[in-house]
Short mmCIF file of C-alpha atoms in Angstrom, two decimals:
data_model
loop_
_atom_site.label_atom_id
_atom_site.label_comp_id
_atom_site.label_asym_id
_atom_site.label_seq_id
_atom_site.Cartn_x
_atom_site.Cartn_y
_atom_site.Cartn_z
CA MET U 1 3.89 17.79 5.89
CA LYS U 2 6.52 17.24 2.58
CA GLY U 3 4.37 14.65 0.77
CA PHE U 4 1.10 16.70 1.59
CA VAL U 5 2.61 20.13 0.88
CA ARG U 6 4.10 19.33 -2.60
CA ALA U 7 1.30 17.51 -3.84
CA ALA U 8 -0.90 20.06 -2.64
CA LEU U 9 1.19 22.71 -4.49
CA ALA U 10 1.70 20.31 -7.66
CA ALA U 11 -1.86 19.59 -8.22
CA VAL U 12 -2.69 22.33 -10.94
CA ARG U 13 0.71 20.84 -12.64
CA PRO U 14 -0.68 17.70 -14.95
CA ALA U 15 0.59 14.57 -13.91
CA ASP U 16 -0.20 10.83 -13.43
CA VAL U 17 1.33 10.56 -9.97
CA LEU U 18 2.64 12.73 -7.37
CA PRO U 19 5.54 11.80 -5.29
CA SER U 20 4.69 11.09 -1.45
CA PRO U 21 8.43 11.22 -0.01
CA ASN U 22 6.90 10.17 3.37
CA ILE U 23 5.13 6.78 2.72
CA TRP U 24 7.24 6.11 -0.79
CA HIS U 25 10.67 6.84 0.96
CA TRP U 26 9.79 5.61 4.61
CA PRO U 27 7.24 2.89 4.44
CA ASP U 28 8.38 1.52 7.88
CA VAL U 29 7.87 5.10 9.55
CA TYR U 30 5.02 5.60 8.18
CA GLU U 31 3.33 2.37 9.58
CA VAL U 32 4.32 3.58 12.99
CA GLU U 33 3.06 6.79 11.94
CA ASN U 34 -0.44 5.10 10.65
CA ARG U 35 -0.64 3.56 14.31
CA ALA U 36 -0.42 6.24 16.10
CA GLN U 37 -2.86 8.49 14.05
CA ASP U 38 -6.37 8.87 15.69
CA VAL U 39 -5.74 6.36 18.53
CA ASP U 40 -9.40 7.24 19.61
CA GLY U 41 -11.17 6.63 16.56
CA ASP U 42 -12.65 10.31 16.27
CA LEU U 43 -11.68 10.33 12.40
CA TRP U 44 -13.92 6.97 12.15
CA ARG U 45 -16.48 7.60 14.08
CA ALA U 46 -17.05 11.07 11.99
CA LEU U 47 -16.59 9.56 8.97
CA ARG U 48 -19.76 6.59 9.97
CA GLU U 49 -21.69 9.20 10.95
CA ASP U 50 -21.62 11.28 8.25
CA CYS U 51 -21.71 8.07 5.96
CA ASP U 52 -21.61 4.60 7.02
CA TRP U 53 -20.36 2.09 4.40
CA ALA U 54 -21.95 -1.24 6.56
CA GLY U 55 -22.93 -3.61 3.81
CA LEU U 56 -21.51 -1.05 0.68
CA ASP U 57 -18.80 -1.04 -1.68
CA VAL U 58 -15.88 1.56 -0.93
CA VAL U 59 -13.04 2.69 -2.91
CA ASP U 60 -9.78 3.87 -1.21
CA VAL U 61 -8.17 6.06 -3.36
CA GLY U 62 -4.48 7.03 -2.75
CA CYS U 63 -4.48 3.81 -0.35
CA GLY U 64 -0.79 3.76 0.05
CA ASP U 65 0.10 -0.02 1.63
CA GLY U 66 -3.36 -0.85 2.98
CA PHE U 67 -3.31 0.16 6.24
CA HIS U 68 -7.18 1.43 6.09
CA LEU U 69 -8.38 -1.18 4.10
CA PRO U 70 -9.13 -3.89 6.95
CA VAL U 71 -11.10 -1.13 8.71
CA PHE U 72 -13.37 -0.84 5.95
CA ALA U 73 -13.20 -4.61 5.04
CA ALA U 74 -14.68 -5.43 8.25
CA THR U 75 -18.49 -4.55 7.57
CA ALA U 76 -18.53 -3.15 3.96
CA ARG U 77 -19.85 -5.89 1.41
CA SER U 78 -15.82 -5.11 -0.40
CA VAL U 79 -13.60 -2.70 -0.38
CA THR U 80 -11.26 -1.73 -3.29
CA GLY U 81 -7.65 -0.02 -2.81
CA VAL U 82 -6.43 2.24 -5.48
CA GLU U 83 -2.66 2.95 -5.38
CA PRO U 84 -0.21 4.73 -8.06
CA TYR U 85 3.32 3.35 -6.35
CA ALA U 86 3.80 -0.18 -7.29
CA PRO U 87 5.62 -1.25 -4.05
CA LEU U 88 2.97 0.44 -2.03
CA VAL U 89 0.38 -1.58 -4.34
CA LYS U 90 2.64 -5.06 -3.50
CA ARG U 91 2.63 -4.43 0.19
CA ALA U 92 -1.26 -3.62 0.12
CA LYS U 93 -2.29 -6.70 -1.58
CA ALA U 94 -0.04 -8.62 1.23
CA ARG U 95 -2.00 -7.00 3.85
CA VAL U 96 -5.66 -7.95 2.67
CA ALA U 97 -4.60 -11.25 1.14
CA ASP U 98 -6.56 -13.06 3.90
CA LEU U 99 -10.08 -10.69 3.40
CA ALA U 100 -12.17 -12.05 0.90
CA ASN U 101 -13.60 -8.76 0.68
CA ALA U 102 -10.90 -6.73 -0.12
CA SER U 103 -8.76 -6.08 -3.27
CA VAL U 104 -5.90 -3.63 -4.31
CA HIS U 105 -5.72 -2.06 -8.08
CA ALA U 106 -2.60 -0.01 -9.04
CA GLY U 107 -3.70 3.48 -10.53
CA PRO U 108 -4.00 6.77 -10.10
CA ALA U 109 -6.91 8.85 -8.75
CA GLN U 110 -7.64 10.59 -12.02
CA ARG U 111 -8.38 7.11 -13.98
CA LEU U 112 -9.47 4.65 -11.51
CA PRO U 113 -9.35 1.34 -12.89
CA LEU U 114 -12.93 0.66 -11.92
CA PRO U 115 -16.51 0.32 -13.85
CA ASP U 116 -18.93 3.42 -13.69
CA ARG U 117 -21.58 3.26 -10.44
CA SER U 118 -19.56 0.22 -8.81
CA ALA U 119 -18.93 2.02 -5.31
CA ASP U 120 -21.33 3.34 -2.76
CA LEU U 121 -18.36 5.23 -1.05
CA VAL U 122 -14.97 6.83 -2.47
CA HIS U 123 -12.58 7.36 0.68
CA ALA U 124 -9.12 9.74 0.11
CA ARG U 125 -7.37 9.93 3.53
CA THR U 126 -4.80 12.98 3.17
CA ALA U 127 -4.08 11.53 -0.62
CA TYR U 128 -4.57 13.35 -3.75
CA PHE U 129 -7.52 15.36 -2.81
CA PHE U 130 -5.59 18.52 -1.68
CA GLY U 131 -8.13 21.34 -3.41
CA PRO U 132 -7.74 23.30 -6.42
CA GLY U 133 -5.91 20.86 -9.22
CA CYS U 134 -7.93 17.40 -8.10
CA GLU U 135 -11.24 18.41 -10.28
CA PRO U 136 -9.80 15.25 -12.66
CA GLY U 137 -9.91 12.74 -9.54
CA MET U 138 -13.73 14.50 -8.49
CA ARG U 139 -14.83 13.57 -11.74
CA GLU U 140 -13.48 10.04 -11.68
CA ALA U 141 -14.93 9.74 -8.04
CA ASP U 142 -18.21 10.59 -9.23
CA ARG U 143 -18.08 8.29 -12.59
CA VAL U 144 -17.55 5.25 -10.50
CA LEU U 145 -20.43 6.43 -7.38
CA ARG U 146 -23.84 5.23 -7.66
CA PRO U 147 -26.32 7.78 -7.14
CA GLY U 148 -26.69 8.43 -3.90
CA GLY U 149 -22.88 7.64 -3.07
CA ALA U 150 -20.68 10.03 -1.32
CA LEU U 151 -17.03 11.27 -1.94
CA ALA U 152 -15.51 11.62 1.71
CA VAL U 153 -12.25 13.21 1.55
CA VAL U 154 -10.28 13.33 4.97
CA ASP U 155 -7.87 16.62 4.77
CA LEU U 156 -5.36 18.06 7.22
CA ASP U 157 -6.55 21.42 8.37
CA GLY U 158 -3.84 23.94 8.40
CA ALA U 159 -5.41 26.18 10.71
CA ALA U 160 -5.56 23.69 13.60
CA SER U 161 -2.81 24.05 16.08
CA PRO U 162 -0.25 22.66 16.56
CA TYR U 163 0.31 20.61 13.20
CA GLY U 164 -1.68 22.88 11.17
CA PRO U 165 1.10 25.87 11.92
CA TRP U 166 3.95 23.30 11.46
CA LEU U 167 2.55 22.27 8.20
CA CYS U 168 2.35 26.06 6.95
CA ALA U 169 5.74 26.73 7.99
CA ASP U 170 6.90 24.23 5.88
CA GLU U 171 5.54 25.67 2.76
CA PRO U 172 4.05 29.53 3.30
CA ARG U 173 2.40 29.42 -0.28
CA TYR U 174 -0.52 26.60 1.21
CA ASP U 175 -3.46 28.59 2.19
CA PRO U 176 -5.56 26.83 4.37
CA ALA U 177 -8.83 29.31 3.15
CA VAL U 178 -8.32 28.66 -0.20
CA VAL U 179 -8.77 24.63 0.21
CA ALA U 180 -11.35 25.58 2.35
CA LYS U 181 -12.85 27.41 -0.15
CA PHE U 182 -12.54 25.18 -2.90
CA PHE U 183 -14.40 22.40 -1.16
CA ALA U 184 -17.18 24.49 -0.35
CA ASP U 185 -17.86 25.91 -3.81
CA SER U 186 -17.53 22.46 -4.84
CA GLY U 187 -20.56 21.26 -3.00
CA PHE U 188 -18.97 19.53 0.05
CA SER U 189 -19.95 19.73 3.37
CA ALA U 190 -17.00 20.51 6.05
CA ARG U 191 -16.72 18.82 9.62
CA HIS U 192 -13.61 19.80 11.25
CA VAL U 193 -12.42 16.99 13.61
CA THR U 194 -9.53 16.93 15.98
CA ALA U 195 -7.64 13.53 16.78
CA ARG U 196 -4.98 12.35 18.77
CA TRP U 197 -1.86 11.01 17.68
CA GLU U 198 -0.23 9.10 20.36
CA PHE U 199 3.23 6.85 20.01
CA GLU U 200 4.72 4.42 22.52
CA ARG U 201 8.22 5.86 22.17
CA ARG U 202 9.88 9.21 21.81
CA GLU U 203 12.01 8.04 19.12
CA ASP U 204 8.87 6.88 17.08
CA LEU U 205 7.42 10.39 17.42
CA GLU U 206 10.29 11.95 16.68
CA SER U 207 10.93 9.97 13.66
CA VAL U 208 7.67 10.29 11.99
CA LEU U 209 7.97 14.67 12.47
CA ARG U 210 11.29 14.23 10.60
CA ILE U 211 9.62 12.48 7.56
CA GLU U 212 6.52 14.88 7.69
CA PHE U 213 8.69 18.21 7.79
CA SER U 214 11.66 19.91 6.53
CA ALA U 215 14.55 19.63 9.12
CA LYS U 216 14.02 23.16 10.36
CA VAL U 217 10.02 22.65 11.16
CA ALA U 218 10.65 18.75 12.37
CA GLN U 219 13.17 20.18 15.16
CA ARG U 220 10.23 22.88 15.68
CA ALA U 221 7.55 20.32 16.44
CA ILE U 222 9.85 18.26 18.23
CA ASP U 223 10.58 21.29 20.71
CA GLU U 224 7.14 22.01 20.96
CA THR U 225 6.11 18.36 21.96
CA PRO U 226 7.21 17.31 25.24
CA GLY U 227 5.27 13.92 25.81
CA LEU U 228 4.09 11.36 23.54
CA SER U 229 0.82 12.41 22.42
CA PHE U 230 -0.12 16.12 20.23
CA PRO U 231 -3.73 16.91 18.67
CA VAL U 232 -4.12 16.97 14.89
CA GLY U 233 -7.05 18.88 13.22
CA TYR U 234 -8.88 17.77 10.35
CA ARG U 235 -11.70 18.25 7.90
CA LEU U 236 -13.90 15.79 6.58
CA HIS U 237 -15.27 17.00 3.45
CA VAL U 238 -18.43 14.81 2.02
CA ARG U 239 -20.23 14.96 -1.40
CA ARG U 240 -22.86 13.12 -2.62
CA LYS U 241 -23.64 12.09 -5.98
CA PRO U 242 -27.32 13.26 -6.89
CA THR U 243 -29.93 10.86 -7.34
CA GLY U 244 -31.98 12.10 -9.99
CA LEU U 245 -31.97 14.58 -12.51
CA VAL U 246 -29.93 17.76 -12.17
CA LEU U 247 -31.03 20.99 -13.75
CA PRO U 248 -28.71 23.66 -14.61
#
């Protein structure tokens, strides 16, 4: 995944915005990808079980063009999308224009344009929180969370076939074990979820794989996927903000 790997390896460098070449350069193809992901709702079920947002205030960090915002808005008291890339902010605002409890703001994960203690759930799905280097965003999430609130990070599982090996083949320096240890050491729980990606047309599947991977790895993934669907492994990491005094 070109954007995922680049961000994961660049996270240790100081930067406000790390480009995501898939959605930045091909937002319409990425829309097809979003519709194909998690067609059975396994990720959404796991997220609801671990931190149900019904009646609560939600922040979606790195919301892109807002694809997930209406799902949160259906039951949340409010949902706020935060996205650093201006063209995607515009698309996200258009997507939620008719939702009274949804809004979108421009800003980076490490400087959320939100007040202290204003959210019950901060959610990020394959955005910004890729392991070592994302500590500034974690501190910001803690700042905007109310006591007892949760930071939920949905992360691709580089150890789960077939997608994980494609991911690691694209960038051998990316080590899933290092990322898993980082989240564990940072106080997150870890839940493994397998979601099914399914496309309506073969050309859609191939187009998505070509924006996610380098040409060589994309062709390998295409050759190893005979039909219209394949499983993708994720890790759901959740950390709750303490409700009382934390002693050293």
